Amino acid sequence: MNHKEISRAVIGRLPRYYRYLGELKEEGIERISSNELSIRMGVTASQIRQDLNHFGGFGQQGYGYNVNNLHEEIAKILGLNIEHKLIIIGAGNLGQALANYGNFEKRGFHIVGLFDENKDLQNTNKRDIPLYPMEHLEEFIASHQVDIAVLAIPKAAAVEVADRLVACGIKGIWNFAHTDLSLPKDVIVENVHLSESLMQLSYRMIGK
Amino acid sequence: MNHKEISRAVIGRLPRYYRYLGELKEEGIERISSNELSIRMGVTASQIRQDLNHFGGFGQQGYGYNVNNLHEEIAKILGLNIEHKLIIIGAGNLGQALANYGNFEKRGFHIVGLFDENKDLQNTNKRDIPLYPMEHLEEFIASHQVDIAVLAIPKAAAVEVADRLVACGIKGIWNFAHTDLSLPKDVIVENVHLSESLMQLSYRMIGK
């Protein structure tokens, strides 16, 4: 499997397969045909087959998909079998919302610390994730083998903080700041630009 | 302009053009060639021309783009010249984070109320957006002409709340609950599935 040959569109759909298969598992369903899966997910059966064929298929003629097996295989493709240590930069409402979201943990994303430049900030975190001042950043990343940092800070501070994170060896940045980061190629940046999503909603509301 | 003919990929890029043009405006830059814009944005000049040609082009041979004009035109395409009234369902950390984000207001998205089923919840909102119990939902939407609802609640409650919203005439749902909503066709749903974005980061980290 060569990751580079697979389009962003296909990858973008994998987490949704993973979610539906997880729900089927919870319902105790052991196998499903691509037709049944397509009805549930509201996509065509041929799309499902095409998407999964990028990774070797997994289905069997006349049997369909083994739910448990396919769920595990997609987890592996997405790297959910690898444990990640995350820190969140910015302990405002957004940072705390992300820290409180227990589902990340289930998928191998362990949030080990929150950081904020405001030393007087109260830690409202419900999951006892410790809050540190920004001066501790470098030492903490080194001693805790953190590999992913979440940027839940305003745009103005994001570039400088991202450079600090990269200098400490962070390899993945989940960026909620509304700016594009120019970082070395071996650092992966995944952007969540919320206002862009809201603009797409607005676009689709006038176009319908 | 027929919205239906334009791909999601093109639409997905428009807010980024809008952001870059806004930054150019702030810097006092009045015109820009597609080459200069392409360098700034890290995309090809031909991509920019192709994307904007879907809406009539806007560029002039030998002149490039008028920044102010193009910024306004993209705003219109995205519907940012139309005022929207939003309510946020769920006044936890995520709901409060969204309510506190002043930039939505600048783009015509006015957040007029927060709703939560927990009547004892403290309103930590910094922008004086009022917090109401869920019983007031129907009356509030009718009397305030709300057109967009933001779902910042867990998956389990989302389907029922979405049905209530649609029954009140809400035409756009910005859905942060990790589930797909099956709603009438004239209701536009824009999903923000945060854990799916995190999975894509993880995928790209192993693939690099």
GROMACS .gro file of C-alpha atoms in nm:
model
  416
    1MET     CA    1   0.000   0.000   0.000
    2ASN     CA    2   0.145   0.331  -0.106
    3HIS     CA    3  -0.024   0.616   0.080
    4LYS     CA    4   0.075   0.871  -0.181
    5GLU     CA    5  -0.136   0.713  -0.455
    6ILE     CA    6  -0.458   0.732  -0.259
    7SER     CA    7  -0.658   1.050  -0.298
    8ARG     CA    8  -0.757   1.276  -0.009
    9ALA     CA    9  -1.121   1.211  -0.102
   10VAL     CA   10  -1.087   0.835  -0.036
   11ILE     CA   11  -0.899   0.894   0.288
   12GLY     CA   12  -1.160   1.147   0.389
   13ARG     CA   13  -1.424   0.875   0.364
   14LEU     CA   14  -1.239   0.608   0.565
   15PRO     CA   15  -1.326   0.748   0.912
   16ARG     CA   16  -1.691   0.734   0.813
   17TYR     CA   17  -1.662   0.364   0.720
   18TYR     CA   18  -1.486   0.313   1.051
   19ARG     CA   19  -1.771   0.482   1.238
   20TYR     CA   20  -2.045   0.282   1.065
   21LEU     CA   21  -1.861  -0.047   1.117
   22GLY     CA   22  -1.818   0.042   1.485
   23GLU     CA   23  -2.193   0.099   1.510
   24LEU     CA   24  -2.265  -0.235   1.338
   25LYS     CA   25  -2.030  -0.406   1.585
   26GLU     CA   26  -2.214  -0.246   1.876
   27GLU     CA   27  -2.541  -0.377   1.732
   28GLY     CA   28  -2.391  -0.727   1.721
   29ILE     CA   29  -2.392  -0.752   1.341
   30GLU     CA   30  -2.114  -0.980   1.224
   31ARG     CA   31  -2.131  -0.951   0.848
   32ILE     CA   32  -2.276  -0.712   0.594
   33SER     CA   33  -2.304  -0.701   0.216
   34SER     CA   34  -2.178  -0.397   0.032
   35ASN     CA   35  -2.540  -0.334  -0.072
   36GLU     CA   36  -2.668  -0.326   0.285
   37LEU     CA   37  -2.373  -0.110   0.392
   38SER     CA   38  -2.440   0.125   0.101
   39ILE     CA   39  -2.804   0.172   0.203
   40ARG     CA   40  -2.705   0.244   0.563
   41MET     CA   41  -2.436   0.491   0.464
   42GLY     CA   42  -2.624   0.654   0.176
   43VAL     CA   43  -2.346   0.594  -0.078
   44THR     CA   44  -2.339   0.353  -0.372
   45ALA     CA   45  -2.217  -0.005  -0.329
   46SER     CA   46  -1.973   0.051  -0.613
   47GLN     CA   47  -1.823   0.349  -0.429
   48ILE     CA   48  -1.768   0.132  -0.122
   49ARG     CA   49  -1.604  -0.144  -0.328
   50GLN     CA   50  -1.386   0.107  -0.512
   51ASP     CA   51  -1.279   0.281  -0.193
   52LEU     CA   52  -1.190  -0.040  -0.012
   53ASN     CA   53  -1.016  -0.187  -0.318
   54HIS     CA   54  -0.744   0.075  -0.269
   55PHE     CA   55  -0.642  -0.121   0.038
   56GLY     CA   56  -0.696  -0.474  -0.087
   57GLY     CA   57  -1.073  -0.511  -0.089
   58PHE     CA   58  -1.160  -0.714   0.225
   59GLY     CA   59  -1.493  -0.835   0.083
   60GLN     CA   60  -1.578  -1.186  -0.032
   61GLN     CA   61  -1.811  -1.266  -0.321
   62GLY     CA   62  -2.140  -1.397  -0.182
   63TYR     CA   63  -2.041  -1.326   0.179
   64GLY     CA   64  -1.990  -0.953   0.196
   65TYR     CA   65  -1.776  -0.800   0.465
   66ASN     CA   66  -1.683  -0.938   0.803
   67VAL     CA   67  -1.770  -0.638   1.021
   68ASN     CA   68  -1.516  -0.698   1.296
   69ASN     CA   69  -1.236  -0.771   1.055
   70LEU     CA   70  -1.306  -0.471   0.830
   71HIS     CA   71  -1.336  -0.243   1.134
   72GLU     CA   72  -0.994  -0.356   1.252
   73GLU     CA   73  -0.836  -0.328   0.909
   74ILE     CA   74  -0.962   0.027   0.863
   75ALA     CA   75  -0.835   0.110   1.212
   76LYS     CA   76  -0.491  -0.010   1.103
   77ILE     CA   77  -0.501   0.187   0.778
   78LEU     CA   78  -0.590   0.500   0.975
   79GLY     CA   79  -0.313   0.430   1.224
   80LEU     CA   80  -0.554   0.390   1.514
   81ASN     CA   81  -0.358   0.088   1.636
   82ILE     CA   82  -0.066   0.320   1.711
   83GLU     CA   83  -0.074   0.505   2.042
   84HIS     CA   84  -0.028   0.880   2.016
   85LYS     CA   85   0.049   1.129   2.290
   86LEU     CA   86  -0.114   1.466   2.244
   87ILE     CA   87  -0.086   1.801   2.410
   88ILE     CA   88  -0.335   2.083   2.365
   89ILE     CA   89  -0.202   2.437   2.334
   90GLY     CA   90  -0.467   2.679   2.453
   91ALA     CA   91  -0.688   2.588   2.749
   92GLY     CA   92  -0.979   2.815   2.662
   93ASN     CA   93  -1.323   2.678   2.581
   94LEU     CA   94  -1.213   2.503   2.265
   95GLY     CA   95  -0.904   2.346   2.423
   96GLN     CA   96  -1.111   2.226   2.720
   97ALA     CA   97  -1.385   2.093   2.490
   98LEU     CA   98  -1.125   1.885   2.304
   99ALA     CA   99  -0.963   1.771   2.629
  100ASN     CA  100  -1.298   1.655   2.765
  101TYR     CA  101  -1.387   1.451   2.461
  102GLY     CA  102  -1.328   1.094   2.579
  103ASN     CA  103  -1.369   0.932   2.239
  104PHE     CA  104  -1.023   1.036   2.124
  105GLU     CA  105  -0.873   0.820   2.399
  106LYS     CA  106  -1.057   0.510   2.272
  107ARG     CA  107  -0.890   0.553   1.933
  108GLY     CA  108  -0.538   0.571   2.073
  109PHE     CA  109  -0.507   0.947   2.114
  110HIS     CA  110  -0.397   1.015   2.471
  111ILE     CA  111  -0.416   1.377   2.577
  112VAL     CA  112  -0.140   1.414   2.835
  113GLY     CA  113  -0.130   1.787   2.897
  114LEU     CA  114  -0.287   2.126   2.839
  115PHE     CA  115  -0.077   2.439   2.797
  116ASP     CA  116  -0.175   2.803   2.822
  117GLU     CA  117   0.013   3.130   2.835
  118ASN     CA  118  -0.229   3.264   3.096
  119LYS     CA  119  -0.087   3.145   3.428
  120ASP     CA  120  -0.397   3.249   3.622
  121LEU     CA  121  -0.629   3.033   3.413
  122GLN     CA  122  -0.840   2.785   3.608
  123ASN     CA  123  -0.822   2.430   3.484
  124THR     CA  124  -1.186   2.338   3.423
  125ASN     CA  125  -1.091   2.002   3.277
  126LYS     CA  126  -1.313   1.715   3.387
  127ARG     CA  127  -1.068   1.440   3.305
  128ASP     CA  128  -0.781   1.557   3.528
  129ILE     CA  129  -0.553   1.642   3.242
  130PRO     CA  130  -0.292   1.874   3.395
  131LEU     CA  131  -0.254   2.236   3.285
  132TYR     CA  132   0.095   2.384   3.248
  133PRO     CA  133   0.237   2.726   3.165
  134MET     CA  134   0.400   2.764   2.823
  135GLU     CA  135   0.752   2.775   2.971
  136HIS     CA  136   0.726   2.405   3.047
  137LEU     CA  137   0.649   2.315   2.685
  138GLU     CA  138   0.991   2.200   2.562
  139GLU     CA  139   1.076   2.002   2.874
  140PHE     CA  140   0.735   1.833   2.882
  141ILE     CA  141   0.740   1.726   2.517
  142ALA     CA  142   1.087   1.575   2.557
  143SER     CA  143   1.008   1.389   2.879
  144HIS     CA  144   0.665   1.260   2.771
  145GLN     CA  145   0.739   1.163   2.409
  146VAL     CA  146   0.455   1.375   2.280
  147ASP     CA  147   0.408   1.337   1.903
  148ILE     CA  148   0.094   1.543   1.829
  149ALA     CA  149   0.010   1.898   1.933
  150VAL     CA  150  -0.333   2.054   1.905
  151LEU     CA  151  -0.335   2.428   1.837
  152ALA     CA  152  -0.646   2.572   2.003
  153ILE     CA  153  -0.513   2.928   2.010
  154PRO     CA  154  -0.584   3.242   1.805
  155LYS     CA  155  -0.425   3.292   1.466
  156ALA     CA  156  -0.185   3.563   1.589
  157ALA     CA  157   0.009   3.326   1.817
  158ALA     CA  158  -0.014   3.012   1.603
  159VAL     CA  159   0.288   3.055   1.376
  160GLU     CA  160   0.533   3.119   1.660
  161VAL     CA  161   0.399   2.834   1.873
  162ALA     CA  162   0.405   2.596   1.576
  163ASP     CA  163   0.773   2.675   1.519
  164ARG     CA  164   0.846   2.600   1.886
  165LEU     CA  165   0.662   2.268   1.859
  166VAL     CA  166   0.848   2.165   1.547
  167ALA     CA  167   1.181   2.254   1.711
  168CYS     CA  168   1.089   2.008   1.992
  169GLY     CA  169   1.028   1.728   1.742
  170ILE     CA  170   0.646   1.732   1.721
  171LYS     CA  171   0.546   1.541   1.405
  172GLY     CA  172   0.176   1.617   1.379
  173ILE     CA  173  -0.020   1.937   1.434
  174TRP     CA  174  -0.398   1.949   1.457
  175ASN     CA  175  -0.451   2.314   1.377
  176PHE     CA  176  -0.766   2.502   1.484
  177ALA     CA  177  -0.604   2.843   1.437
  178HIS     CA  178  -0.745   3.012   1.129
  179THR     CA  179  -0.419   3.036   0.939
  180ASP     CA  180  -0.204   2.813   0.718
  181LEU     CA  181   0.121   2.695   0.875
  182SER     CA  182   0.435   2.662   0.664
  183LEU     CA  183   0.631   2.387   0.832
  184PRO     CA  184   0.895   2.132   0.727
  185LYS     CA  185   0.761   1.854   0.506
  186ASP     CA  186   0.796   1.583   0.769
  187VAL     CA  187   0.551   1.763   0.997
  188ILE     CA  188   0.190   1.681   0.912
  189VAL     CA  189  -0.064   1.959   0.962
  190GLU     CA  190  -0.435   1.884   0.964
  191ASN     CA  191  -0.643   2.200   0.964
  192VAL     CA  192  -0.986   2.249   1.116
  193HIS     CA  193  -1.098   2.588   0.994
  194LEU     CA  194  -1.439   2.624   1.156
  195SER     CA  195  -1.541   2.948   0.991
  196GLU     CA  196  -1.471   2.794   0.650
  197SER     CA  197  -1.712   2.514   0.731
  198LEU     CA  198  -1.976   2.770   0.833
  199MET     CA  199  -1.924   2.956   0.504
  200GLN     CA  200  -1.987   2.634   0.314
  201LEU     CA  201  -2.313   2.590   0.501
  202SER     CA  202  -2.413   2.943   0.405
  203TYR     CA  203  -2.317   2.880   0.040
  204ARG     CA  204  -2.527   2.568   0.025
  205MET     CA  205  -2.825   2.744   0.187
  206ILE     CA  206  -2.846   3.002  -0.091
  207GLY     CA  207  -2.778   2.751  -0.367
  208LYS     CA  208  -3.046   2.499  -0.285
  209MET     CA  209  -2.441   3.063  -1.192
  210ASN     CA  210  -2.583   2.721  -1.117
  211HIS     CA  211  -2.468   2.600  -0.776
  212LYS     CA  212  -2.536   2.239  -0.860
  213GLU     CA  213  -2.274   2.223  -1.134
  214ILE     CA  214  -1.990   2.336  -0.911
  215SER     CA  215  -1.804   2.063  -0.726
  216ARG     CA  216  -1.769   2.046  -0.348
  217ALA     CA  217  -1.391   2.067  -0.398
  218VAL     CA  218  -1.415   2.410  -0.564
  219ILE     CA  219  -1.659   2.535  -0.300
  220GLY     CA  220  -1.432   2.400  -0.031
  221ARG     CA  221  -1.154   2.624  -0.160
  222LEU     CA  222  -1.357   2.946  -0.181
  223PRO     CA  223  -1.338   3.033   0.192
  224ARG     CA  224  -0.960   3.008   0.168
  225TYR     CA  225  -0.954   3.258  -0.121
  226TYR     CA  226  -1.181   3.476   0.086
  227ARG     CA  227  -0.940   3.459   0.382
  228TYR     CA  228  -0.631   3.540   0.174
  229LEU     CA  229  -0.804   3.830  -0.001
  230GLY     CA  230  -0.913   3.963   0.338
  231GLU     CA  231  -0.553   3.952   0.455
  232LEU     CA  232  -0.435   4.132   0.139
  233LYS     CA  233  -0.699   4.400   0.200
  234GLU     CA  234  -0.576   4.443   0.558
  235GLU     CA  235  -0.224   4.488   0.422
  236GLY     CA  236  -0.352   4.762   0.191
  237ILE     CA  237  -0.282   4.567  -0.129
  238GLU     CA  238  -0.525   4.675  -0.401
  239ARG     CA  239  -0.446   4.439  -0.684
  240ILE     CA  240  -0.271   4.106  -0.728
  241SER     CA  241  -0.181   3.884  -1.024
  242SER     CA  242  -0.290   3.522  -1.021
  243ASN     CA  243   0.081   3.431  -1.007
  244GLU     CA  244   0.145   3.635  -0.693
  245LEU     CA  245  -0.172   3.501  -0.534
  246SER     CA  246  -0.070   3.147  -0.624
  247ILE     CA  247   0.269   3.185  -0.453
  248ARG     CA  248   0.106   3.325  -0.140
  249MET     CA  249  -0.154   3.049  -0.126
  250GLY     CA  250   0.069   2.762  -0.232
  251VAL     CA  251  -0.156   2.655  -0.520
  252THR     CA  252  -0.100   2.687  -0.895
  253ALA     CA  253  -0.208   2.997  -1.083
  254SER     CA  254  -0.403   2.778  -1.323
  255GLN     CA  255  -0.598   2.628  -1.031
  256ILE     CA  256  -0.693   2.978  -0.916
  257ARG     CA  257  -0.804   3.079  -1.265
  258GLN     CA  258  -1.002   2.757  -1.309
  259ASP     CA  259  -1.170   2.789  -0.970
  260LEU     CA  260  -1.271   3.150  -1.024
  261ASN     CA  261  -1.384   3.088  -1.382
  262HIS     CA  262  -1.674   2.884  -1.242
  263PHE     CA  263  -1.817   3.214  -1.121
  264GLY     CA  264  -1.725   3.438  -1.412
  265GLY     CA  265  -1.351   3.489  -1.373
  266PHE     CA  266  -1.308   3.837  -1.219
  267GLY     CA  267  -0.949   3.875  -1.346
  268GLN     CA  268  -0.829   4.105  -1.622
  269GLN     CA  269  -0.547   4.020  -1.861
  270GLY     CA  270  -0.240   4.228  -1.767
  271TYR     CA  271  -0.402   4.365  -1.451
  272GLY     CA  272  -0.474   4.062  -1.235
  273TYR     CA  273  -0.740   4.078  -0.967
  274ASN     CA  274  -0.880   4.379  -0.790
  275VAL     CA  275  -0.846   4.259  -0.429
  276ASN     CA  276  -1.139   4.449  -0.285
  277ASN     CA  277  -1.370   4.357  -0.568
  278LEU     CA  278  -1.279   3.988  -0.567
  279HIS     CA  279  -1.313   3.972  -0.187
  280GLU     CA  280  -1.665   4.114  -0.215
  281GLU     CA  281  -1.761   3.888  -0.504
  282ILE     CA  282  -1.650   3.576  -0.316
  283ALA     CA  283  -1.838   3.698  -0.010
  284LYS     CA  284  -2.152   3.718  -0.224
  285ILE     CA  285  -2.096   3.373  -0.374
  286LEU     CA  286  -2.059   3.232  -0.022
  287GLY     CA  287  -2.371   3.416   0.092
  288LEU     CA  288  -2.180   3.626   0.345
  289ASN     CA  289  -2.377   3.933   0.238
  290ILE     CA  290  -2.691   3.769   0.380
  291GLU     CA  291  -2.751   3.806   0.753
  292HIS     CA  292  -2.810   3.479   0.938
  293LYS     CA  293  -2.944   3.427   1.287
  294LEU     CA  294  -2.794   3.131   1.468
  295ILE     CA  295  -2.868   2.948   1.788
  296ILE     CA  296  -2.630   2.704   1.953
  297ILE     CA  297  -2.776   2.390   2.107
  298GLY     CA  298  -2.546   2.271   2.384
  299ALA     CA  299  -2.376   2.525   2.610
  300GLY     CA  300  -2.087   2.306   2.718
  301ASN     CA  301  -1.727   2.391   2.634
  302LEU     CA  302  -1.773   2.348   2.261
  303GLY     CA  303  -2.094   2.551   2.247
  304GLN     CA  304  -1.936   2.829   2.453
  305ALA     CA  305  -1.620   2.823   2.238
  306LEU     CA  306  -1.832   2.874   1.927
  307ALA     CA  307  -2.043   3.143   2.096
  308ASN     CA  308  -1.730   3.334   2.199
  309TYR     CA  309  -1.580   3.335   1.853
  310GLY     CA  310  -1.639   3.693   1.735
  311ASN     CA  311  -1.533   3.635   1.376
  312PHE     CA  312  -1.860   3.464   1.282
  313GLU     CA  313  -2.041   3.791   1.356
  314LYS     CA  314  -1.822   3.983   1.111
  315ARG     CA  315  -1.932   3.747   0.833
  316GLY     CA  316  -2.301   3.793   0.894
  317PHE     CA  317  -2.359   3.504   1.135
  318HIS     CA  318  -2.531   3.647   1.442
  319ILE     CA  319  -2.550   3.412   1.737
  320VAL     CA  320  -2.867   3.511   1.919
  321GLY     CA  321  -2.908   3.238   2.179
  322LEU     CA  322  -2.761   2.935   2.352
  323PHE     CA  323  -2.977   2.643   2.459
  324ASP     CA  324  -2.904   2.363   2.703
  325GLU     CA  325  -3.110   2.092   2.865
  326ASN     CA  326  -2.923   2.144   3.193
  327LYS     CA  327  -3.112   2.422   3.369
  328ASP     CA  328  -2.846   2.463   3.638
  329LEU     CA  329  -2.572   2.533   3.386
  330GLN     CA  330  -2.384   2.860   3.439
  331ASN     CA  331  -2.362   3.081   3.135
  332THR     CA  332  -1.988   3.142   3.097
  333ASN     CA  333  -2.040   3.328   2.773
  334LYS     CA  334  -1.826   3.639   2.737
  335ARG     CA  335  -2.039   3.806   2.471
  336ASP     CA  336  -2.364   3.822   2.670
  337ILE     CA  337  -2.544   3.575   2.447
  338PRO     CA  338  -2.839   3.458   2.656
  339LEU     CA  339  -2.877   3.096   2.768
  340TYR     CA  340  -3.221   2.933   2.762
  341PRO     CA  341  -3.364   2.598   2.864
  342MET     CA  342  -3.469   2.364   2.583
  343GLU     CA  343  -3.841   2.420   2.648
  344HIS     CA  344  -3.809   2.768   2.501
  345LEU     CA  345  -3.667   2.641   2.172
  346GLU     CA  346  -3.977   2.648   1.952
  347GLU     CA  347  -4.102   2.983   2.074
  348PHE     CA  348  -3.759   3.145   2.045
  349ILE     CA  349  -3.696   3.025   1.688
  350ALA     CA  350  -4.036   3.153   1.577
  351SER     CA  351  -4.005   3.494   1.742
  352HIS     CA  352  -3.642   3.557   1.642
  353GLN     CA  353  -3.648   3.427   1.283
  354VAL     CA  354  -3.356   3.195   1.348
  355ASP     CA  355  -3.244   3.016   1.031
  356ILE     CA  356  -2.933   2.821   1.141
  357ALA     CA  357  -2.887   2.593   1.442
  358VAL     CA  358  -2.552   2.467   1.566
  359LEU     CA  359  -2.558   2.121   1.723
  360ALA     CA  360  -2.289   2.113   1.992
  361ILE     CA  361  -2.438   1.818   2.177
  362PRO     CA  362  -2.350   1.449   2.201
  363LYS     CA  363  -2.452   1.206   1.929
  364ALA     CA  364  -2.725   1.040   2.140
  365ALA     CA  365  -2.941   1.353   2.156
  366ALA     CA  366  -2.865   1.491   1.811
  367VAL     CA  367  -3.125   1.310   1.600
  368GLU     CA  368  -3.418   1.405   1.822
  369VAL     CA  369  -3.308   1.768   1.856
  370ALA     CA  370  -3.251   1.794   1.480
  371ASP     CA  371  -3.608   1.677   1.417
  372ARG     CA  372  -3.740   1.943   1.658
  373LEU     CA  373  -3.534   2.209   1.479
  374VAL     CA  374  -3.660   2.107   1.137
  375ALA     CA  375  -4.019   2.110   1.264
  376CYS     CA  376  -3.964   2.476   1.365
  377GLY     CA  377  -3.846   2.568   1.017
  378ILE     CA  378  -3.468   2.574   1.067
  379LYS     CA  379  -3.307   2.557   0.721
  380GLY     CA  380  -2.940   2.501   0.806
  381ILE     CA  381  -2.774   2.279   1.066
  382TRP     CA  382  -2.407   2.303   1.157
  383ASN     CA  383  -2.361   1.962   1.309
  384PHE     CA  384  -2.078   1.885   1.554
  385ALA     CA  385  -2.247   1.567   1.683
  386HIS     CA  386  -2.066   1.261   1.555
  387THR     CA  387  -2.355   1.117   1.358
  388ASP     CA  388  -2.516   1.165   1.018
  389LEU     CA  389  -2.856   1.331   1.022
  390SER     CA  390  -3.128   1.221   0.779
  391LEU     CA  391  -3.335   1.531   0.724
  392PRO     CA  392  -3.563   1.667   0.450
  393LYS     CA  393  -3.378   1.778   0.139
  394ASP     CA  394  -3.445   2.147   0.190
  395VAL     CA  395  -3.252   2.141   0.519
  396ILE     CA  396  -2.879   2.181   0.465
  397VAL     CA  397  -2.651   1.996   0.707
  398GLU     CA  398  -2.282   2.079   0.727
  399ASN     CA  399  -2.094   1.830   0.944
  400VAL     CA  400  -1.785   1.895   1.151
  401HIS     CA  401  -1.673   1.553   1.265
  402LEU     CA  402  -1.368   1.634   1.476
  403SER     CA  403  -1.258   1.279   1.543
  404GLU     CA  404  -1.260   1.210   1.168
  405SER     CA  405  -1.022   1.497   1.117
  406LEU     CA  406  -0.794   1.359   1.389
  407MET     CA  407  -0.798   1.017   1.218
  408GLN     CA  408  -0.686   1.177   0.895
  409LEU     CA  409  -0.394   1.337   1.077
  410SER     CA  410  -0.301   0.998   1.217
  411TYR     CA  411  -0.330   0.837   0.871
  412ARG     CA  412  -0.103   1.097   0.716
  413MET     CA  413   0.153   1.059   0.998
  414ILE     CA  414   0.207   0.690   0.924
  415GLY     CA  415   0.196   0.738   0.548
  416LYS     CA  416   0.460   1.002   0.516
   0.00000   0.00000   0.00000
